[in-house]
Short mmCIF file of C-alpha atoms and ligand atoms in Angstrom, two decimals:
data_model
loop_
_atom_site.label_atom_id
_atom_site.label_comp_id
_atom_site.label_asym_id
_atom_site.label_seq_id
_atom_site.Cartn_x
_atom_site.Cartn_y
_atom_site.Cartn_z
CA UNK A 27 4.26 -132.90 163.41
CA UNK A 28 2.73 -134.56 160.45
CA UNK A 29 0.07 -131.91 160.37
CA UNK A 30 2.46 -128.88 160.30
CA UNK A 31 4.53 -130.54 157.59
CA UNK A 32 1.36 -131.00 155.62
CA UNK A 33 0.56 -127.28 155.93
CA UNK A 34 3.75 -126.30 154.09
CA UNK A 35 2.96 -128.33 151.09
CA UNK A 36 1.43 -126.18 148.40
CA UNK A 37 -1.43 -127.59 146.49
CA UNK A 38 -1.44 -126.66 142.87
CA UNK A 39 -4.26 -127.44 140.52
CA UNK A 40 -3.37 -127.30 136.84
CA UNK A 41 -6.26 -126.94 134.43
CA UNK A 42 -5.54 -127.76 130.83
CA UNK A 43 -6.81 -130.18 128.24
CA UNK A 44 -3.25 -130.48 126.99
CA UNK A 45 -1.30 -132.97 129.19
CA UNK A 46 2.06 -131.48 128.09
CA UNK A 47 1.08 -128.15 129.62
CA UNK A 48 0.69 -129.70 133.08
CA UNK A 49 3.77 -131.91 132.78
CA UNK A 50 5.94 -129.00 131.74
CA UNK A 51 4.82 -126.87 134.66
CA UNK A 52 5.29 -129.72 137.11
CA UNK A 53 8.84 -130.17 135.91
CA UNK A 54 9.54 -126.45 136.22
CA UNK A 55 8.10 -126.35 139.74
CA UNK A 56 9.95 -129.46 140.74
CA UNK A 57 13.26 -127.96 139.62
CA UNK A 58 12.59 -124.72 141.40
CA UNK A 59 11.04 -125.75 144.74
CA UNK A 60 11.94 -129.39 145.13
CA UNK A 61 9.61 -132.24 144.25
CA UNK A 62 8.20 -132.66 147.75
CA UNK A 63 7.25 -129.07 148.44
CA UNK A 64 4.39 -129.02 145.99
CA UNK A 65 1.53 -131.35 145.34
CA UNK A 66 -0.11 -131.33 141.94
CA UNK A 67 -3.39 -132.31 140.47
CA UNK A 68 -4.07 -132.11 136.77
CA UNK A 69 -7.59 -131.42 135.59
CA UNK A 70 -8.28 -131.83 131.92
CA UNK A 71 -11.84 -130.51 131.70
CA UNK A 72 -13.97 -127.76 133.17
CA UNK A 73 -16.08 -130.14 135.24
CA UNK A 74 -13.02 -131.80 136.70
CA UNK A 75 -11.48 -128.45 137.52
CA UNK A 76 -14.52 -127.21 139.41
CA UNK A 77 -14.88 -130.47 141.28
CA UNK A 78 -11.23 -130.36 142.36
CA UNK A 79 -11.59 -126.72 143.32
CA UNK A 80 -14.23 -127.71 145.88
CA UNK A 81 -12.97 -131.05 147.07
CA UNK A 82 -9.22 -130.52 147.07
CA UNK A 83 -9.04 -126.85 148.04
CA UNK A 84 -5.85 -125.87 146.16
CA UNK A 85 -3.71 -122.89 147.16
CA UNK A 86 -2.97 -122.02 143.59
CA UNK A 87 -4.81 -122.67 140.36
CA UNK A 88 -2.86 -122.49 137.12
CA UNK A 89 -5.11 -122.21 134.09
CA UNK A 90 -4.04 -122.78 130.52
CA UNK A 91 -5.05 -119.45 129.10
CA UNK A 92 -5.09 -120.74 125.55
CA UNK A 93 -7.44 -123.59 126.36
CA UNK A 94 -10.81 -122.71 124.87
CA UNK A 95 -12.58 -125.58 126.62
CA UNK A 96 -12.31 -123.77 129.95
CA UNK A 97 -15.48 -121.81 130.36
CA UNK A 98 -14.39 -118.54 131.86
CA UNK A 99 -17.63 -117.18 133.22
CA UNK A 100 -18.44 -120.34 135.05
CA UNK A 101 -14.93 -120.59 136.36
CA UNK A 102 -14.87 -116.98 137.49
CA UNK A 103 -18.09 -117.22 139.46
CA UNK A 104 -16.78 -120.30 141.20
CA UNK A 105 -13.44 -118.73 141.88
CA UNK A 106 -14.96 -115.65 143.52
CA UNK A 107 -17.44 -117.65 145.55
CA UNK A 108 -14.95 -119.73 147.54
CA UNK A 109 -13.51 -118.57 150.85
CA UNK A 110 -10.09 -120.17 150.94
CA UNK A 111 -7.19 -117.80 150.17
CA UNK A 112 -6.54 -118.68 146.59
CA UNK A 113 -4.73 -117.30 143.61
CA UNK A 114 -5.33 -118.02 139.98
CA UNK A 115 -2.50 -117.73 137.49
CA UNK A 116 -3.33 -117.66 133.83
CA UNK A 117 -0.44 -118.89 131.74
CA UNK A 118 -0.30 -118.67 127.99
CA UNK A 119 2.34 -120.52 126.01
CA UNK A 120 1.50 -118.71 122.80
CA UNK A 121 3.55 -115.98 121.17
CA UNK A 122 2.32 -113.23 123.49
CA UNK A 123 3.50 -115.34 126.41
CA UNK A 124 1.36 -113.56 128.98
CA UNK A 125 1.17 -114.52 132.60
CA UNK A 126 -1.65 -112.85 134.49
CA UNK A 127 -2.24 -113.26 138.20
CA UNK A 128 -5.64 -112.79 139.77
CA UNK A 129 -6.08 -112.78 143.50
CA UNK A 130 -9.54 -113.62 144.63
CA UNK A 131 -9.40 -111.18 147.52
CA UNK A 132 -8.38 -108.18 145.48
CA UNK A 133 -10.16 -108.98 142.24
CA UNK A 134 -11.79 -105.78 140.97
CA UNK A 135 -14.81 -105.72 138.68
CA UNK A 136 -12.58 -104.34 135.94
CA UNK A 137 -10.24 -107.29 136.27
CA UNK A 138 -13.13 -109.69 136.19
CA UNK A 139 -14.23 -107.94 133.02
CA UNK A 140 -10.77 -108.36 131.54
CA UNK A 141 -10.74 -112.02 132.37
CA UNK A 142 -14.02 -112.53 130.60
CA UNK A 143 -13.12 -110.43 127.62
CA UNK A 144 -9.89 -112.23 127.00
CA UNK A 145 -7.68 -109.24 127.75
CA UNK A 146 -4.03 -110.00 127.98
CA UNK A 147 -2.71 -106.97 129.84
CA UNK A 148 -1.47 -106.93 133.40
CA UNK A 149 -4.70 -105.94 135.20
CA UNK A 150 -3.15 -102.78 136.61
CA UNK A 151 -1.85 -101.31 133.36
CA UNK A 152 -3.99 -99.47 130.84
CA UNK A 153 -4.11 -101.51 127.69
CA UNK A 154 -3.59 -98.90 124.99
CA UNK A 155 -0.15 -97.81 126.23
CA UNK A 156 1.04 -101.39 126.39
CA UNK A 157 0.03 -102.41 122.93
CA UNK A 158 1.18 -99.54 120.81
CA UNK A 159 4.56 -98.73 122.39
CA UNK A 160 6.49 -101.83 121.28
CA UNK A 161 4.83 -101.69 117.87
CA UNK A 162 6.03 -98.15 117.30
CA UNK A 163 9.47 -99.15 118.58
CA UNK A 164 9.62 -102.08 116.14
CA UNK A 165 8.76 -99.90 113.19
CA UNK A 166 11.44 -97.43 114.21
CA UNK A 167 14.06 -100.20 114.52
CA UNK A 168 13.03 -101.67 111.17
CA UNK A 169 13.28 -98.32 109.41
CA UNK A 170 16.73 -97.57 110.85
CA UNK A 171 18.07 -101.06 110.13
CA UNK A 172 16.55 -100.93 106.64
CA UNK A 173 18.30 -97.65 105.88
CA UNK A 174 21.57 -99.05 107.18
CA UNK A 175 21.13 -102.09 104.90
CA UNK A 176 20.67 -99.83 101.88
CA UNK A 177 23.72 -97.73 102.74
CA UNK A 178 25.88 -100.75 103.46
CA UNK A 179 24.76 -102.47 100.24
CA UNK A 180 25.79 -99.54 98.10
CA UNK A 181 29.12 -99.03 99.84
CA UNK A 182 29.97 -102.73 99.52
CA UNK A 183 28.83 -102.91 95.92
CA UNK A 184 30.88 -99.85 95.09
CA UNK A 185 33.94 -101.46 96.71
CA UNK A 186 33.43 -104.81 94.98
CA UNK A 187 33.00 -103.13 91.62
CA UNK A 188 36.07 -100.94 92.04
CA UNK A 189 38.82 -103.01 93.63
CA UNK A 190 39.66 -104.65 90.30
CA UNK A 191 38.34 -108.14 90.92
CA UNK A 192 37.84 -108.65 87.20
CA UNK A 193 40.67 -108.40 84.68
CA UNK A 194 40.47 -106.31 81.55
CA UNK A 195 37.68 -107.13 79.10
CA UNK A 196 39.15 -108.50 75.86
CA UNK A 197 36.24 -110.31 74.25
CA UNK A 198 32.53 -109.73 73.67
CA UNK A 199 31.86 -112.87 75.73
CA UNK A 200 33.51 -111.09 78.65
CA UNK A 201 30.93 -108.29 78.47
CA UNK A 202 28.10 -110.78 78.88
CA UNK A 203 29.86 -112.63 81.69
CA UNK A 204 30.68 -109.39 83.53
CA UNK A 205 27.06 -108.31 83.46
CA UNK A 206 26.28 -111.45 85.43
CA UNK A 207 29.28 -110.93 87.69
CA UNK A 208 28.08 -107.44 88.53
CA UNK A 209 24.61 -108.70 89.34
CA UNK A 210 26.24 -111.23 91.64
CA UNK A 211 28.34 -108.56 93.28
CA UNK A 212 25.20 -106.58 93.97
CA UNK A 213 23.42 -109.52 95.53
CA UNK A 214 26.47 -110.48 97.54
CA UNK A 215 26.57 -106.93 98.90
CA UNK A 216 22.84 -106.97 99.62
CA UNK A 217 22.71 -110.35 101.33
CA UNK A 218 25.83 -109.66 103.33
CA UNK A 219 24.38 -106.33 104.49
CA UNK A 220 20.98 -107.80 105.23
CA UNK A 221 22.48 -110.39 107.55
CA UNK A 222 25.32 -108.42 109.10
CA UNK A 223 23.41 -105.17 109.64
CA UNK A 224 20.58 -106.94 111.46
CA UNK A 225 23.00 -108.94 113.58
CA UNK A 226 25.14 -105.88 114.34
CA UNK A 227 22.15 -103.64 115.04
CA UNK A 228 20.61 -106.20 117.39
CA UNK A 229 23.90 -106.74 119.20
CA UNK A 230 24.17 -103.04 119.92
CA UNK A 231 20.54 -102.04 120.48
CA UNK A 232 19.20 -105.08 122.31
CA UNK A 233 22.17 -106.05 124.45
CA UNK A 234 21.30 -106.69 128.10
CA UNK A 235 21.76 -103.78 130.43
CA UNK A 236 24.22 -103.96 133.27
CA UNK A 237 22.92 -106.26 136.00
CA UNK A 238 19.99 -107.50 133.94
CA UNK A 239 19.23 -111.16 134.66
CA UNK A 240 15.89 -111.86 133.03
CA UNK A 241 15.42 -114.08 130.01
CA UNK A 242 14.27 -112.64 126.73
CA UNK A 243 10.73 -113.05 125.42
CA UNK A 244 9.76 -116.52 124.29
CA UNK A 245 9.21 -117.02 120.54
CA UNK A 246 7.87 -120.16 119.09
CA UNK A 247 8.26 -119.17 115.47
CA UNK A 248 7.27 -116.68 112.85
CA UNK A 249 5.68 -118.19 109.77
CA UNK A 250 5.58 -114.95 107.81
CA UNK A 251 9.29 -114.43 108.29
CA UNK A 252 10.08 -118.02 107.35
CA UNK A 253 7.99 -117.82 104.20
CA UNK A 254 9.70 -114.56 103.22
CA UNK A 255 13.20 -115.87 103.77
CA UNK A 256 12.44 -119.01 101.82
CA UNK A 257 10.79 -117.30 98.87
CA UNK A 258 13.30 -114.49 98.38
CA UNK A 259 16.41 -116.72 98.08
CA UNK A 260 14.48 -119.27 96.01
CA UNK A 261 13.32 -116.56 93.63
CA UNK A 262 16.82 -115.09 93.48
CA UNK A 263 18.45 -118.41 92.65
CA UNK A 264 15.83 -119.22 90.02
CA UNK A 265 16.20 -115.78 88.44
CA UNK A 266 19.98 -116.15 88.36
CA UNK A 267 19.82 -119.59 86.77
CA UNK A 268 17.51 -118.22 84.12
CA UNK A 269 19.75 -115.23 83.40
CA UNK A 270 22.79 -117.52 83.57
CA UNK A 271 21.39 -119.92 80.98
CA UNK A 272 20.55 -117.04 78.66
CA UNK A 273 24.01 -115.54 79.04
CA UNK A 274 25.64 -118.90 78.36
CA UNK A 275 23.69 -119.16 75.12
CA UNK A 276 24.71 -115.60 74.25
CA UNK A 277 28.42 -116.42 74.64
CA UNK A 278 28.02 -119.33 72.22
CA UNK A 279 26.40 -117.56 69.28
CA UNK A 280 28.15 -118.85 66.16
CA UNK A 281 29.39 -116.53 63.44
CA UNK A 282 29.85 -117.85 59.90
CA UNK A 283 33.28 -116.34 59.24
CA UNK A 284 34.94 -117.82 62.32
CA UNK A 285 38.67 -118.53 62.22
CA UNK A 286 39.42 -122.19 62.97
CA UNK A 287 42.17 -123.02 65.43
CA UNK A 288 42.88 -126.42 66.91
CA UNK A 289 44.24 -126.21 70.43
CA UNK A 290 46.19 -129.17 71.79
CA UNK A 291 47.18 -129.34 75.43
CA UNK A 292 49.76 -131.76 76.78
CA UNK A 293 51.99 -132.02 79.81
CA UNK A 294 52.91 -129.14 80.04
CA UNK A 295 52.40 -126.90 77.08
CA UNK A 296 49.94 -125.80 74.43
CA UNK A 297 50.20 -125.91 70.67
CA UNK A 298 47.92 -124.20 68.15
CA UNK A 299 47.19 -125.42 64.63
CA UNK A 300 45.61 -123.19 62.00
CA UNK A 301 44.27 -125.80 59.55
CA UNK A 302 43.19 -123.15 57.02
CA UNK A 303 46.78 -121.93 56.67
CA UNK A 304 48.83 -125.01 57.54
CA UNK A 305 50.43 -123.17 60.43
CA UNK A 306 51.47 -124.68 63.73
CA UNK A 307 52.38 -122.24 66.45
CA UNK A 308 53.32 -122.03 70.10
CA UNK A 309 51.61 -118.67 70.39
CA UNK A 310 47.93 -118.11 69.88
CA UNK A 311 47.71 -115.18 67.48
CA UNK A 312 44.19 -113.90 66.83
CA UNK A 313 42.81 -111.11 64.65
CA UNK A 314 40.72 -108.58 66.56
CA UNK A 315 36.94 -108.39 65.97
CA UNK A 316 36.67 -111.75 64.29
CA UNK A 317 35.26 -114.82 65.97
CA UNK A 318 37.65 -117.69 66.53
CA UNK A 319 36.33 -121.23 66.85
CA UNK A 320 38.71 -123.21 69.03
CA UNK A 321 38.62 -127.01 68.84
CA UNK A 322 40.26 -128.29 71.99
CA UNK A 323 41.89 -131.62 72.62
CA UNK A 324 44.56 -133.12 74.85
CA UNK A 325 47.32 -135.64 74.25
CA UNK A 326 47.42 -136.97 77.77
CA UNK A 327 45.36 -135.85 80.76
CA UNK A 328 42.59 -133.28 81.13
CA UNK A 329 43.70 -129.67 80.70
CA UNK A 330 41.61 -126.54 80.61
CA UNK A 331 41.89 -123.57 78.29
CA UNK A 332 41.47 -120.30 80.15
CA UNK A 333 42.39 -116.76 79.22
CA UNK A 334 41.00 -114.66 82.10
CA UNK A 335 40.60 -111.58 79.87
CA UNK A 336 38.29 -113.61 77.59
CA UNK A 337 36.44 -114.98 80.70
CA UNK A 338 35.15 -118.16 79.02
CA UNK A 339 36.84 -121.44 79.87
CA UNK A 340 36.76 -124.93 78.40
CA UNK A 341 38.33 -128.27 79.32
CA UNK A 342 40.55 -130.02 76.78
CA UNK A 343 39.97 -133.76 77.01
CA UNK A 344 42.08 -136.66 75.73
CA UNK A 345 40.45 -138.79 73.02
CA UNK A 346 39.64 -138.09 69.39
CA UNK A 347 35.87 -138.16 69.94
CA UNK A 348 35.97 -135.69 72.76
CA UNK A 349 36.94 -132.54 70.88
CA UNK A 350 35.39 -129.57 72.69
CA UNK A 351 34.59 -126.24 71.10
CA UNK A 352 34.87 -122.73 72.38
CA UNK A 353 33.97 -119.50 70.58
CA UNK A 354 35.68 -116.24 71.39
CA UNK A 355 35.29 -112.81 69.82
CA UNK A 356 38.44 -110.91 70.80
CA UNK A 357 37.66 -107.19 70.84
CA UNK A 358 40.78 -105.61 72.31
CA UNK A 359 44.28 -105.58 70.82
CA UNK A 360 46.87 -106.70 73.35
CA UNK A 361 48.91 -109.54 74.78
CA UNK A 362 47.37 -111.95 77.26
CA UNK A 363 48.28 -115.18 78.96
CA UNK A 364 46.68 -118.56 78.44
CA UNK A 365 46.56 -120.63 81.63
CA UNK A 366 45.79 -124.24 82.21
CA UNK A 367 42.90 -124.25 84.67
CA UNK A 368 42.96 -127.95 85.48
CA UNK A 369 45.57 -129.38 87.84
CA UNK A 370 47.36 -131.67 85.41
CA UNK A 371 50.67 -132.68 86.97
CA UNK A 372 53.98 -131.37 88.22
CA UNK A 373 54.46 -128.38 85.93
CA UNK A 374 50.77 -127.47 85.69
CA UNK A 375 51.49 -123.98 87.01
CA UNK A 376 53.86 -123.33 84.09
CA UNK A 377 51.48 -124.55 81.43
CA UNK A 378 51.08 -121.11 79.91
CA UNK A 379 51.11 -119.68 76.42
CA UNK A 380 51.19 -116.21 74.97
CA UNK A 381 47.95 -115.01 73.40
CA UNK A 382 48.23 -112.06 71.03
CA UNK A 383 45.21 -110.20 69.74
CA UNK A 384 46.38 -108.15 66.74
CA UNK A 385 44.88 -105.99 64.03
CA UNK A 386 43.64 -107.62 60.83
CA UNK A 387 46.71 -106.36 58.92
CA UNK A 388 49.11 -107.64 61.57
CA UNK A 389 47.38 -110.99 61.53
CA UNK A 390 47.79 -111.32 57.80
CA UNK A 391 51.44 -110.33 58.04
CA UNK A 392 51.98 -112.95 60.72
CA UNK A 393 50.24 -115.61 58.64
CA UNK A 394 52.36 -114.94 55.57
CA UNK A 395 55.55 -114.92 57.61
CA UNK A 396 54.66 -118.27 59.21
CA UNK A 397 53.67 -119.78 55.88
CA UNK A 398 56.88 -118.74 54.15
CA UNK A 399 58.89 -120.02 57.06
CA UNK A 400 57.31 -123.41 56.43
CA UNK A 401 60.46 -124.50 56.27
CA UNK A 402 63.04 -125.83 53.90
CA UNK A 403 65.81 -126.14 56.48
CA UNK A 404 65.66 -129.34 58.61
CA UNK A 405 67.33 -127.60 61.58
CA UNK A 406 64.75 -124.78 61.54
CA UNK A 407 62.00 -127.37 61.21
CA UNK A 408 63.51 -129.40 64.08
CA UNK A 409 63.49 -126.32 66.27
CA UNK A 410 59.84 -125.79 65.48
CA UNK A 411 58.96 -129.44 66.27
CA UNK A 412 60.86 -129.14 69.54
CA UNK A 413 58.86 -126.06 70.45
CA UNK A 414 55.53 -127.46 69.31
CA UNK A 415 55.90 -130.79 71.07
CA UNK A 416 56.91 -129.57 74.48
CA UNK A 417 60.48 -130.93 74.32
CA UNK A 418 61.92 -127.61 75.43
CA UNK A 419 59.74 -127.38 78.49
CA UNK A 420 61.84 -130.31 79.82
CA UNK A 421 65.10 -129.77 77.91
CA UNK A 422 66.89 -126.43 78.04
CA UNK A 423 68.97 -125.04 75.20
CA UNK A 424 71.29 -123.01 77.44
CA UNK A 425 72.83 -125.63 79.70
CA UNK A 426 70.45 -125.20 82.65
CA UNK A 427 69.01 -128.33 84.19
CA UNK A 428 65.23 -128.76 83.83
CA UNK A 429 63.25 -131.98 84.19
CA UNK A 430 65.47 -133.58 81.56
CA UNK A 431 69.12 -133.04 80.57
CA UNK A 432 69.99 -129.89 78.63
CA UNK A 433 70.47 -130.19 74.89
CA UNK A 434 73.42 -127.85 74.98
CA UNK A 435 76.33 -129.98 73.82
CA UNK A 436 74.27 -133.15 74.28
CA UNK A 437 75.16 -134.58 70.87
CA UNK A 438 78.55 -136.12 70.17
CA UNK A 439 79.48 -136.57 73.84
CA UNK A 440 79.99 -139.52 76.12
CA UNK A 441 76.80 -139.95 78.19
CA UNK A 442 76.85 -141.80 81.51
CA UNK A 443 73.75 -143.91 81.96
CA UNK A 444 71.96 -144.84 85.16
CA UNK A 445 73.45 -148.37 85.07
CA UNK A 446 76.97 -146.90 85.11
CA UNK A 447 77.87 -147.62 81.48
CA UNK A 448 78.76 -144.88 79.06
CA UNK A 449 77.56 -144.46 75.54
CA UNK A 450 78.44 -142.10 72.70
CA UNK A 451 75.62 -139.71 71.94
CA UNK A 452 75.40 -140.30 68.20
CA UNK A 453 72.37 -140.20 65.87
CA UNK A 454 71.36 -143.74 66.79
CA UNK A 455 71.47 -142.95 70.51
CA UNK A 456 69.46 -139.75 70.06
CA UNK A 457 66.89 -141.58 67.92
CA UNK A 458 66.52 -144.32 70.51
CA UNK A 459 66.23 -141.72 73.31
CA UNK A 460 63.31 -140.12 71.50
CA UNK A 461 61.29 -143.13 70.35
CA UNK A 462 62.09 -145.39 73.28
CA UNK A 463 63.00 -143.08 76.16
CA UNK A 464 63.04 -145.78 78.82
CA UNK A 465 65.58 -147.99 77.07
CA UNK A 466 68.56 -145.94 78.28
CA UNK A 467 68.18 -143.60 81.24
CA UNK A 468 70.67 -140.79 81.64
CA UNK A 469 72.38 -140.83 85.02
CA UNK A 470 70.82 -138.44 87.51
CA UNK A 471 67.46 -138.20 85.71
CA UNK A 472 64.20 -139.99 86.43
CA UNK A 473 62.91 -142.82 84.28
CA UNK A 474 59.37 -142.79 82.81
CA UNK A 475 59.11 -139.01 82.85
CA UNK A 476 59.80 -138.33 79.21
CA UNK A 477 56.65 -139.32 77.28
CA UNK A 478 56.98 -142.61 75.39
CA UNK A 479 54.46 -141.56 72.77
CA UNK A 480 56.63 -139.52 70.40
CA UNK A 481 57.21 -142.49 68.08
CA UNK A 482 53.49 -142.34 67.28
CA UNK A 483 53.02 -138.57 67.41
CA UNK A 484 55.94 -137.64 65.16
CA UNK A 485 56.77 -138.72 61.64
CA UNK A 486 60.19 -140.17 60.88
CA UNK A 487 61.02 -136.95 59.08
CA UNK A 488 60.11 -134.88 62.09
CA UNK A 489 62.28 -137.05 64.34
CA UNK A 490 65.19 -136.64 61.93
CA UNK A 491 64.63 -132.88 61.97
CA UNK A 492 64.70 -132.96 65.78
CA UNK A 493 68.00 -134.85 65.83
CA UNK A 494 69.42 -132.38 63.30
CA UNK A 495 68.36 -129.54 65.56
CA UNK A 496 69.69 -131.10 68.81
CA UNK A 497 73.09 -131.50 67.12
CA UNK A 498 73.25 -127.75 66.50
CA UNK A 499 72.63 -126.78 70.12
CA UNK A 500 76.16 -126.02 71.32
C1 LIG B 7 58.17 -134.36 80.48
C2 LIG B 7 59.54 -134.01 80.24
C3 LIG B 7 60.16 -134.35 78.90
C4 LIG B 7 59.69 -134.05 77.66
C5 LIG B 7 58.41 -133.33 77.29
C6 LIG B 7 60.69 -134.52 76.75
N1 LIG B 7 61.70 -135.13 77.43
FE1 LIG B 7 63.38 -135.89 76.61
N2 LIG B 7 63.97 -136.48 78.46
C7 LIG B 7 63.35 -136.23 79.63
C8 LIG B 7 64.09 -136.83 80.74
C9 LIG B 7 63.68 -136.81 82.22
C10 LIG B 7 65.23 -137.43 80.16
C11 LIG B 7 66.32 -138.17 80.91
C12 LIG B 7 65.89 -139.58 81.26
C13 LIG B 7 65.95 -140.47 80.06
O1 LIG B 7 67.03 -140.65 79.50
O2 LIG B 7 64.88 -140.95 79.67
C14 LIG B 7 65.14 -137.18 78.73
C15 LIG B 7 66.05 -137.59 77.81
C16 LIG B 7 66.06 -137.24 76.48
C17 LIG B 7 67.13 -137.48 75.57
C18 LIG B 7 68.45 -138.06 75.92
C19 LIG B 7 69.27 -136.84 76.36
C20 LIG B 7 70.69 -137.02 76.75
O3 LIG B 7 71.27 -136.00 77.13
O4 LIG B 7 71.24 -138.13 76.68
C21 LIG B 7 66.76 -136.98 74.36
C22 LIG B 7 67.56 -136.97 73.07
C23 LIG B 7 65.45 -136.44 74.52
N3 LIG B 7 65.06 -136.61 75.81
C24 LIG B 7 64.74 -135.86 73.49
C25 LIG B 7 63.47 -135.33 73.63
C26 LIG B 7 62.68 -134.81 72.54
C27 LIG B 7 63.14 -134.72 71.10
C28 LIG B 7 61.52 -134.41 73.08
C29 LIG B 7 60.33 -133.80 72.32
C30 LIG B 7 59.89 -134.46 71.14
C31 LIG B 7 61.59 -134.67 74.50
N4 LIG B 7 62.77 -135.24 74.81
C32 LIG B 7 60.56 -134.35 75.38
C33 LIG B 7 62.17 -135.53 79.80
C34 LIG B 7 61.41 -135.03 78.75
CU1 LIG B 8 47.27 -128.59 82.07
#
């Protein structure tokens, strides 16, 4: 009983100097045949292996094919000499992943030769056919996939460049920036194609056939490939940062005859001062083909000056010492839109202004009109202050309800306040509402929304002008 049971147990001798090799195989065998069906002995040197071969009489010998300490000739002579039925399996865990089986009884001289000469082929197959076929196949796949990458790159680049991702070019800075954008588009197209074409091609060409169960070949790694795919992106990023830095410098080249404009952002509007002419405007009017030097600041939170057609962008920061500069050379006559590119509160999305690029003659005409309108009439001045200080982004002139009450008919009426009392809207009330907006809150409107800073921002004369203007809105 005991004896017959014993006969079913396979004896496996594992020869490898690397203990992990034997442990891994034992685990595999255990999972496959059950722990008790196989008995193992690990031999870590040639001497040990030969001794165990004689004394223990294994059914199967598994040799680590990559282990150079196993002396093949000696092993082979020993292996042939024995008389027990015995198989030798040579297992390699290296990239080629070969498993070669030699059977002592059928071992031919040619196979013995192979074994000695470190040949990796299945003993029955001629070696030349085996080696060159997959190589040729790989080259063919690489060429086809490479061509597909090229085609896909150009199609994608053509699409990216032609679906109008970039707005019209209206400044010389935009030309520089677009050059970089186009280089990016090209690389986006190339990298996308490189990845997607290889994935797609492999999915189609190397999918498993119907009914196929086997695992794919085992790969431990490919150093060449890893070096290539580290160096190419690294080089690309470094090249782009170099080109980017140079382009940035190019967009900032200063010209001596630049027009000075101070840009002030506040919740939620822009105002432009032309210190050389004493003009304050709600529109940014610029002469074509002359550099403008913008000095940007903010009265409250951070805003950001951005005209997409000019491409360049700059934050406007609160604080007198934080004036930021931006140079633009408008080169295309037209009307554009200034956006605030920094989320700055409730009406951020409406924080726009008209930007007009006009001919030199038109610019001069505009300047002289603005200068002569520098105004003798308090009501006209008041209207200008109301526009330039953002009042009319919260107060309508036509009766519609914005953030604050409309100015239409606001003066001279009874106003109901939040505490239920009423008050006559006379000059004193209007003055108090402007310099101390939280003192009396109009019913139905939020407190602390109207800025409390106008008493410092505006002169007494300007406030009087504003009151004069409000009284005319009927
Ligand atoms: C951010 C929005 C906002 C801005 C900008 C703003 N206001 Fe107001 N204003 C309000 C709100 C809200 C009220 C109503 C609550 C209150 O009485 O404080 C109000 C109330 C007033 C009132 C009282 C109106 C009435 O019908 O009784 C006056 C006058 C006024 N604002 C003038 C101005 C002037 C002048 C400016 C510009 C220099 C200005 N406001 C800018 C939001 C604003
Ligand atoms: Cu803003």
